[in-house]
Coordinates of C-alpha atoms and ligand atoms in Angstrom, one line a residue:
M25 CA -8.4 31.1 0.3
S26 CA -7.1 29.0 -1.9
I27 CA -8.9 26.2 -3.1
L28 CA -6.6 23.4 -2.8
S29 CA -4.5 22.5 0.5
N30 CA -0.8 23.1 0.5
R31 CA -0.2 19.2 0.6
A32 CA -2.2 18.9 -2.4
K33 CA -0.4 21.7 -4.2
G34 CA 2.9 20.4 -3.9
L35 CA 2.2 16.7 -5.1
K36 CA 3.2 15.7 -8.2
P37 CA 1.2 12.6 -9.8
S38 CA 3.3 9.5 -9.7
P39 CA 6.2 10.3 -13.1
T40 CA 6.1 6.2 -13.6
L41 CA 2.3 6.5 -14.0
A42 CA 2.5 10.0 -16.2
I43 CA 4.7 8.4 -18.3
N44 CA 3.1 5.6 -19.2
A45 CA -0.1 7.4 -19.6
K46 CA 1.8 9.7 -22.5
A47 CA 3.2 6.4 -24.1
K48 CA -0.1 4.7 -24.1
A49 CA -1.6 8.0 -25.7
M50 CA 0.8 8.1 -28.5
Q51 CA -0.1 4.7 -28.9
A52 CA -3.7 5.4 -29.1
Q53 CA -2.9 7.3 -31.9
G54 CA -1.2 4.6 -34.0
I55 CA 2.5 5.6 -32.8
R56 CA 4.1 2.5 -32.4
V57 CA 6.0 3.0 -28.4
V58 CA 8.2 0.5 -27.5
S59 CA 7.4 1.2 -23.6
F60 CA 10.4 0.5 -21.2
G61 CA 8.4 2.9 -18.8
A62 CA 6.0 0.1 -16.5
G63 CA 6.8 -0.9 -13.4
E64 CA 4.3 -4.4 -14.0
P65 CA 5.0 -8.2 -15.6
D66 CA 4.1 -8.1 -19.2
F67 CA 2.8 -11.8 -17.9
D68 CA -1.1 -12.7 -17.7
T69 CA -2.1 -13.6 -14.2
P70 CA -1.5 -16.6 -13.4
E71 CA -4.6 -19.7 -14.0
N72 CA -5.5 -21.0 -10.7
I73 CA -5.1 -17.5 -8.8
K74 CA -7.7 -16.5 -11.8
R75 CA -10.0 -19.5 -11.1
A76 CA -9.5 -18.6 -7.3
A77 CA -11.1 -15.8 -8.1
I78 CA -14.0 -16.3 -10.0
K79 CA -15.2 -19.1 -7.5
S80 CA -15.6 -16.4 -5.0
I81 CA -17.4 -14.2 -6.9
E82 CA -19.6 -17.7 -7.9
E83 CA -19.8 -17.8 -4.0
G84 CA -21.4 -14.6 -3.7
F85 CA -18.1 -13.4 -1.7
T86 CA -18.3 -9.8 -2.9
K87 CA -19.3 -8.2 0.3
Y88 CA -17.6 -6.5 2.5
T89 CA -14.6 -7.9 4.6
A90 CA -12.6 -7.1 8.3
V91 CA -10.9 -4.0 7.2
G92 CA -7.5 -5.4 7.8
G93 CA -7.7 -8.3 5.6
I94 CA -9.7 -11.9 6.1
D95 CA -8.2 -14.2 8.4
E96 CA -7.5 -16.8 5.5
L97 CA -5.3 -14.2 3.6
K98 CA -3.4 -13.0 6.4
D99 CA -3.0 -16.9 7.3
A100 CA -1.3 -17.4 4.1
V101 CA 0.6 -14.4 4.7
I102 CA 1.5 -15.7 8.0
H103 CA 2.7 -19.3 5.7
K104 CA 4.5 -17.3 3.5
F105 CA 6.6 -15.6 5.6
Q106 CA 7.0 -18.9 7.9
R107 CA 8.0 -21.1 4.5
D108 CA 10.5 -18.4 2.5
N109 CA 11.8 -16.4 5.2
Q110 CA 11.7 -18.2 9.1
L111 CA 9.9 -15.6 10.3
T112 CA 6.7 -16.0 12.7
Y113 CA 4.2 -13.4 13.1
K114 CA 0.5 -13.4 14.5
R115 CA -2.4 -12.4 12.9
S116 CA -2.1 -9.1 14.6
Q117 CA 0.7 -8.5 13.3
I118 CA -0.7 -8.3 9.7
L119 CA -2.8 -6.0 7.4
I120 CA -3.6 -6.7 4.2
S121 CA -3.6 -3.6 1.7
C122 CA -4.9 -2.1 -1.2
G123 CA -1.1 -2.9 -2.3
G124 CA 2.2 -2.2 -1.3
K125 CA 1.9 1.6 -2.2
H126 CA -1.1 1.7 0.5
S127 CA 0.6 -0.4 2.8
F128 CA 3.3 2.0 2.6
Y129 CA 1.1 4.7 3.0
N130 CA -0.7 3.5 5.7
L131 CA 2.8 3.3 7.5
A132 CA 4.1 6.7 7.4
Q133 CA 0.8 7.8 8.7
A134 CA 0.8 6.1 11.5
L135 CA 4.4 6.1 12.1
F136 CA 5.5 9.7 11.6
D137 CA 4.8 13.1 12.8
R138 CA 5.8 16.6 11.7
G139 CA 9.5 17.3 12.3
D140 CA 10.5 13.4 12.1
E141 CA 13.6 12.4 9.5
V142 CA 13.3 9.2 7.0
I143 CA 16.3 8.4 5.8
I144 CA 16.2 7.3 1.9
P145 CA 18.8 6.1 -0.2
A146 CA 18.7 7.2 -3.5
P147 CA 18.3 5.8 -6.3
Y148 CA 14.8 5.4 -4.5
W149 CA 11.3 4.3 -5.6
V150 CA 9.8 7.5 -6.5
S151 CA 6.8 7.3 -4.5
Y152 CA 8.7 7.0 -1.1
P153 CA 9.2 11.1 -0.9
P154 CA 6.1 12.3 -1.3
M155 CA 4.4 9.4 1.0
V156 CA 6.9 10.3 3.7
A157 CA 6.1 14.2 3.1
L158 CA 2.3 13.6 3.1
A159 CA 2.8 12.6 6.5
E160 CA 4.5 15.9 7.1
A161 CA 8.0 14.3 8.0
K162 CA 11.1 15.2 6.5
P163 CA 13.0 13.0 3.7
V164 CA 16.4 12.5 4.6
I165 CA 18.5 11.4 1.5
I166 CA 21.6 9.6 1.1
E167 CA 23.2 9.5 -2.7
T168 CA 24.6 5.9 -3.0
K169 CA 27.2 5.0 -5.4
E170 CA 26.7 3.4 -8.6
E171 CA 30.7 1.6 -7.4
N172 CA 29.0 0.4 -4.1
G173 CA 26.5 -1.3 -6.4
F174 CA 24.1 1.3 -4.9
K175 CA 23.9 0.4 -1.6
V176 CA 24.1 2.4 1.3
T177 CA 27.3 1.9 3.6
P178 CA 27.1 2.4 6.9
E179 CA 29.0 4.7 6.9
E180 CA 27.2 6.8 5.1
L181 CA 24.2 5.6 7.2
K182 CA 25.4 7.0 10.3
K183 CA 26.3 9.8 8.7
A184 CA 22.4 11.0 8.3
I185 CA 21.1 10.0 11.9
T186 CA 19.8 12.5 13.4
P187 CA 18.2 12.9 17.6
R188 CA 15.0 12.9 14.9
T189 CA 15.9 10.0 12.8
K190 CA 12.5 7.9 13.1
A191 CA 13.2 5.3 10.5
L192 CA 15.0 4.2 7.4
V193 CA 13.8 3.0 4.3
L194 CA 15.3 -0.7 2.9
N195 CA 14.5 -1.7 -1.0
S196 CA 15.8 -4.9 -1.6
P197 CA 15.7 -5.7 -4.1
S198 CA 15.7 -2.2 -5.2
N199 CA 13.3 -0.5 -7.8
P200 CA 15.2 1.4 -9.8
T201 CA 18.3 0.0 -9.7
G202 CA 18.1 -3.9 -8.8
S203 CA 20.9 -4.2 -6.5
A204 CA 19.8 -6.2 -3.1
Y205 CA 21.5 -6.2 0.3
T206 CA 23.6 -9.4 1.4
K207 CA 23.0 -11.0 4.7
K208 CA 25.9 -9.8 6.0
E209 CA 25.2 -5.9 4.8
L210 CA 22.2 -6.0 6.3
E211 CA 23.3 -7.4 9.4
K212 CA 25.7 -3.9 9.7
I213 CA 22.6 -1.8 8.8
A214 CA 20.4 -4.2 12.2
E215 CA 23.3 -3.2 14.0
I216 CA 23.1 0.3 13.3
A217 CA 18.9 0.2 13.3
I218 CA 19.2 -1.0 17.0
S219 CA 21.9 1.0 18.8
H220 CA 19.9 4.0 17.5
K221 CA 16.6 3.1 17.9
F222 CA 15.3 4.0 14.4
F223 CA 12.9 1.2 12.6
V224 CA 13.3 -0.3 9.0
I225 CA 10.9 0.1 7.1
S226 CA 11.3 -2.7 5.0
D227 CA 10.2 -3.0 1.4
E228 CA 10.5 -6.5 -0.3
I229 CA 8.4 -6.3 -3.1
Y230 CA 10.9 -7.9 -5.4
E231 CA 11.8 -10.8 -2.8
K232 CA 11.1 -13.6 -5.4
I233 CA 12.6 -11.9 -8.6
V234 CA 16.3 -12.3 -8.1
Y235 CA 18.7 -13.7 -10.3
D236 CA 22.5 -16.1 -10.4
G237 CA 21.1 -17.4 -6.9
F238 CA 21.1 -15.1 -5.0
E239 CA 20.0 -15.8 -1.7
F240 CA 17.4 -13.0 -0.3
R241 CA 17.3 -12.4 3.0
S242 CA 14.7 -10.4 5.7
I243 CA 16.5 -7.7 7.9
A244 CA 13.9 -8.8 9.8
S245 CA 14.8 -12.5 10.6
L246 CA 18.3 -11.5 11.7
G247 CA 17.3 -11.7 15.1
E248 CA 13.8 -10.7 17.5
E249 CA 15.3 -7.0 18.5
I250 CA 15.8 -6.3 14.7
K251 CA 12.6 -7.7 13.8
G252 CA 10.8 -5.8 16.7
R253 CA 12.3 -2.7 15.0
T254 CA 11.2 -4.1 11.3
I255 CA 7.9 -3.2 9.1
I256 CA 8.3 -5.4 6.1
V257 CA 5.8 -3.6 3.1
H258 CA 5.4 -6.6 0.5
G259 CA 2.6 -7.5 -1.9
V260 CA 1.8 -9.9 -4.8
A261 CA 1.6 -7.7 -7.6
K262 CA 5.3 -8.1 -8.8
T263 CA 5.6 -11.6 -8.0
Y264 CA 2.4 -13.2 -9.4
A265 CA 1.7 -10.7 -12.2
M266 CA -1.1 -9.0 -10.2
T267 CA -0.8 -5.7 -10.4
G268 CA -4.2 -4.8 -11.3
W269 CA -5.8 -6.9 -8.3
R270 CA -4.3 -4.3 -5.6
I271 CA -3.4 -6.5 -2.7
G272 CA -0.2 -5.5 -0.5
Y273 CA 0.7 -6.6 2.8
A274 CA 2.5 -5.1 5.9
A275 CA 4.1 -7.1 9.2
G276 CA 5.3 -6.1 11.9
P277 CA 5.0 -4.7 15.9
E278 CA 1.3 -5.1 16.8
E279 CA 0.9 -1.3 17.9
I280 CA 2.0 -0.4 14.7
I281 CA -0.1 -2.4 12.6
S282 CA -3.8 -1.7 14.9
A283 CA -2.7 1.9 13.9
M284 CA -2.3 1.6 10.1
S285 CA -5.6 -0.8 10.5
N286 CA -7.1 2.2 12.0
I287 CA -6.7 4.5 9.3
Q288 CA -7.7 2.4 6.8
S289 CA -11.0 1.7 8.1
Q290 CA -11.3 5.2 8.0
S291 CA -10.1 5.5 4.5
T292 CA -10.2 2.5 2.1
S293 CA -11.7 -0.3 4.2
N294 CA -11.3 -3.5 3.4
P295 CA -9.1 -4.3 0.1
T296 CA -11.5 -6.5 -2.7
S297 CA -12.8 -9.5 -1.5
I298 CA -12.3 -11.0 -4.6
S299 CA -9.1 -10.0 -4.9
Q300 CA -7.7 -11.1 -1.5
K301 CA -9.4 -14.9 -2.4
A302 CA -7.1 -14.6 -4.7
S303 CA -4.4 -13.6 -3.2
V304 CA -4.9 -16.9 -0.6
E305 CA -4.4 -19.2 -4.0
A306 CA -1.0 -17.1 -5.3
L307 CA 0.4 -17.2 -1.9
I308 CA 0.1 -21.2 -1.1
G309 CA -0.9 -22.3 -4.5
P310 CA 1.4 -23.8 -6.9
Q311 CA 4.3 -21.6 -7.8
E312 CA 5.9 -23.0 -10.6
E313 CA 4.8 -19.8 -12.4
V314 CA 6.5 -17.6 -10.6
K315 CA 9.6 -20.0 -11.7
K316 CA 8.6 -19.6 -15.2
M317 CA 8.5 -15.3 -14.8
L318 CA 11.9 -15.4 -13.8
S319 CA 13.3 -17.6 -16.0
A320 CA 12.1 -15.0 -18.6
F321 CA 13.2 -12.2 -17.1
T322 CA 16.4 -13.9 -16.7
E323 CA 17.4 -14.1 -20.3
R324 CA 16.0 -10.5 -21.0
R325 CA 18.1 -8.6 -17.7
N326 CA 20.8 -10.6 -19.4
Y327 CA 20.6 -9.5 -22.8
I328 CA 19.3 -5.7 -22.0
V329 CA 22.5 -4.9 -20.0
D330 CA 24.8 -6.5 -22.5
R331 CA 23.2 -4.3 -25.4
L332 CA 23.4 -1.6 -23.1
N333 CA 27.2 -1.7 -22.2
E334 CA 27.8 -2.4 -25.9
I335 CA 26.4 1.1 -26.5
S336 CA 29.6 3.7 -26.1
G337 CA 29.3 6.0 -23.2
V338 CA 26.7 4.1 -21.7
S339 CA 27.6 2.2 -18.6
C340 CA 25.0 -0.2 -17.2
F341 CA 24.8 -2.1 -13.6
K342 CA 23.9 -5.5 -14.0
P343 CA 20.6 -6.2 -11.8
I344 CA 20.8 -8.5 -8.8
G345 CA 16.9 -8.9 -8.7
A346 CA 13.5 -7.4 -10.0
F347 CA 13.3 -5.7 -13.0
Y348 CA 14.5 -2.7 -14.2
V349 CA 17.9 -1.7 -15.3
F350 CA 19.2 1.8 -14.4
P351 CA 21.9 2.8 -17.5
N352 CA 24.0 5.9 -17.1
F353 CA 23.9 8.6 -19.8
S354 CA 25.2 11.0 -18.9
E355 CA 28.4 11.2 -21.1
Y356 CA 25.1 12.2 -23.5
Y357 CA 24.6 15.6 -21.6
G358 CA 25.4 18.5 -23.4
K359 CA 25.4 16.9 -26.8
S360 CA 22.4 18.5 -29.0
Y361 CA 19.6 17.4 -31.7
Q362 CA 18.8 19.6 -34.5
G363 CA 19.9 22.8 -32.2
K364 CA 18.5 21.5 -29.2
K365 CA 20.8 20.7 -26.2
I366 CA 20.4 17.9 -23.8
S367 CA 21.2 18.6 -20.4
N368 CA 19.4 15.8 -18.1
S369 CA 17.5 13.1 -17.5
T370 CA 14.6 14.2 -18.2
E371 CA 15.5 16.1 -21.2
L372 CA 16.4 12.9 -22.5
A373 CA 13.9 10.8 -21.9
D374 CA 11.6 13.1 -23.9
Y375 CA 14.1 12.8 -26.9
F376 CA 14.0 9.3 -26.5
L377 CA 10.1 9.2 -26.4
N378 CA 9.9 12.0 -29.1
V379 CA 12.6 11.0 -31.6
A380 CA 13.1 7.3 -31.5
R381 CA 9.3 6.6 -29.9
V382 CA 10.8 4.9 -27.2
A383 CA 9.3 5.5 -23.5
V384 CA 12.0 5.5 -20.2
V385 CA 12.0 7.1 -16.8
P386 CA 13.9 9.8 -16.2
G387 CA 16.8 9.2 -13.1
V388 CA 15.8 12.0 -11.5
E389 CA 12.5 11.3 -10.6
F390 CA 14.6 8.6 -8.3
G391 CA 16.9 11.1 -7.2
A392 CA 19.8 10.3 -9.3
D393 CA 20.0 12.7 -12.6
P394 CA 22.3 10.5 -14.6
F395 CA 20.4 7.9 -15.1
E396 CA 17.5 6.5 -17.1
R397 CA 15.7 4.1 -15.7
L398 CA 14.0 1.0 -17.9
S399 CA 11.4 -1.5 -17.4
Y400 CA 12.6 -5.2 -18.6
A401 CA 9.0 -6.7 -17.7
T402 CA 8.3 -6.6 -21.7
S403 CA 9.1 -9.0 -24.3
M404 CA 12.7 -9.9 -26.2
K405 CA 10.9 -9.0 -28.9
D406 CA 10.4 -4.6 -27.8
I407 CA 13.2 -5.0 -25.5
R408 CA 15.8 -5.9 -29.1
E409 CA 13.9 -3.2 -31.1
G410 CA 13.7 -0.4 -27.7
I411 CA 17.4 -0.8 -27.6
D412 CA 18.3 -0.6 -31.2
R413 CA 16.1 2.8 -31.3
I414 CA 17.8 4.3 -29.0
E415 CA 21.4 3.4 -29.5
D416 CA 20.6 5.3 -33.2
A417 CA 19.0 8.2 -31.2
L418 CA 21.7 8.7 -29.5
K419 CA 23.9 8.3 -32.7
K420 CA 21.7 11.5 -34.1
L421 CA 23.5 13.4 -31.2
S422 CA 26.7 15.4 -30.9
Ligands
PLP655 N1 7.3 -0.6 -3.9 C1 8.1 -0.9 -4.6 C2 9.9 -1.0 -4.7 C3 7.8 -0.9 -6.2 O1 8.7 -0.8 -7.1 C4 6.2 -0.7 -6.4 C5 5.2 -1.0 -7.4 O2 5.9 -0.3 -8.2 C6 5.4 -1.2 -5.1 C7 6.1 -0.8 -3.9 C8 4.1 -1.1 -5.3 O3 3.1 -2.0 -5.8 P1 1.6 -2.1 -6.1 O4 1.5 -1.2 -4.9 O5 1.4 -2.6 -6.9 O6 1.8 -3.2 -4.6

């Protein structure tokens, strides 16, 4: 009998976290690495949020809470959905978890059985297929096209549907491409979900990071019928620079939320009490800091997209949201450095790290090998230097 379960044996660690760890290890040896790896804002958590956490410690709010989150935070989430999305939920339709990733994990465990098919458009966030597979369901990948803004078309979606289709995963704005669906596009998807009776998992964690006045819409807000088939996965990490606080939330039909809560009660129990109090302040307190961060992201996005597109043989889609670019480097595949050929996104990412001292995440991890993902949630100085280094490294290939 082998020591490890088949489930554990087949599982790789998250590649984004692995690359960050590698970059950090190099930095610890005194090597200056420019990291485009991390999927986290470089800003500090806003002061008012930190103060709310400190106050909760001082007041002794340091014990177990209700498994699914404190009512005060559920009410703040309900307030957020009403204020920002005109969506009405009851407390029984909200679950607070230890990050958006945990929300998705609970949901996959609550919703999927062996043999269920879950449609995931690629490029996708790295963790969706493994979390679906951990629930013994089958990820069904649809490759979207760059010329369609990396969005799944109704025709592509219909082709992937079978009687076993249980859900579609939508991530708008998207990690890694920065694409985002318009209301019209969402309406078409909603129609298909309703007529084929599958669920939509709508990961809206980048809702607040959208550019050029793009109007974010939640698919759940398009009518009662689609709302009844949608589970929103969300969190405070990206909007409020709170990645380390580990608070995510889900909203959806009571039966599903209640099953997710049972799974949470037998695994992690409640998310951190202190972080819950901080998240109340994040969601209902002043929102000025969010605007400031967005304005910095906008400047960085404009700069990095222009710089990448100026490099010969590189093309880069201009993101509508989130804080990643996903440039196509495939023109360089087949070229060599010191006799060593670079054939794919993993080898190119290794080359960038080892030769240029720049950390990026290979596109293959997101289901799209021609690309690399660069997070621009880092300083303008690092972005300038990192792109200079990438440009120089590409020139060395022949
Ligand atoms: N969803 C997407 C698309 C993400 O990019 C991330 C983080 O990288 C998450 C969910 C999870 O975020 P967290 O678990 O930190 O709340």
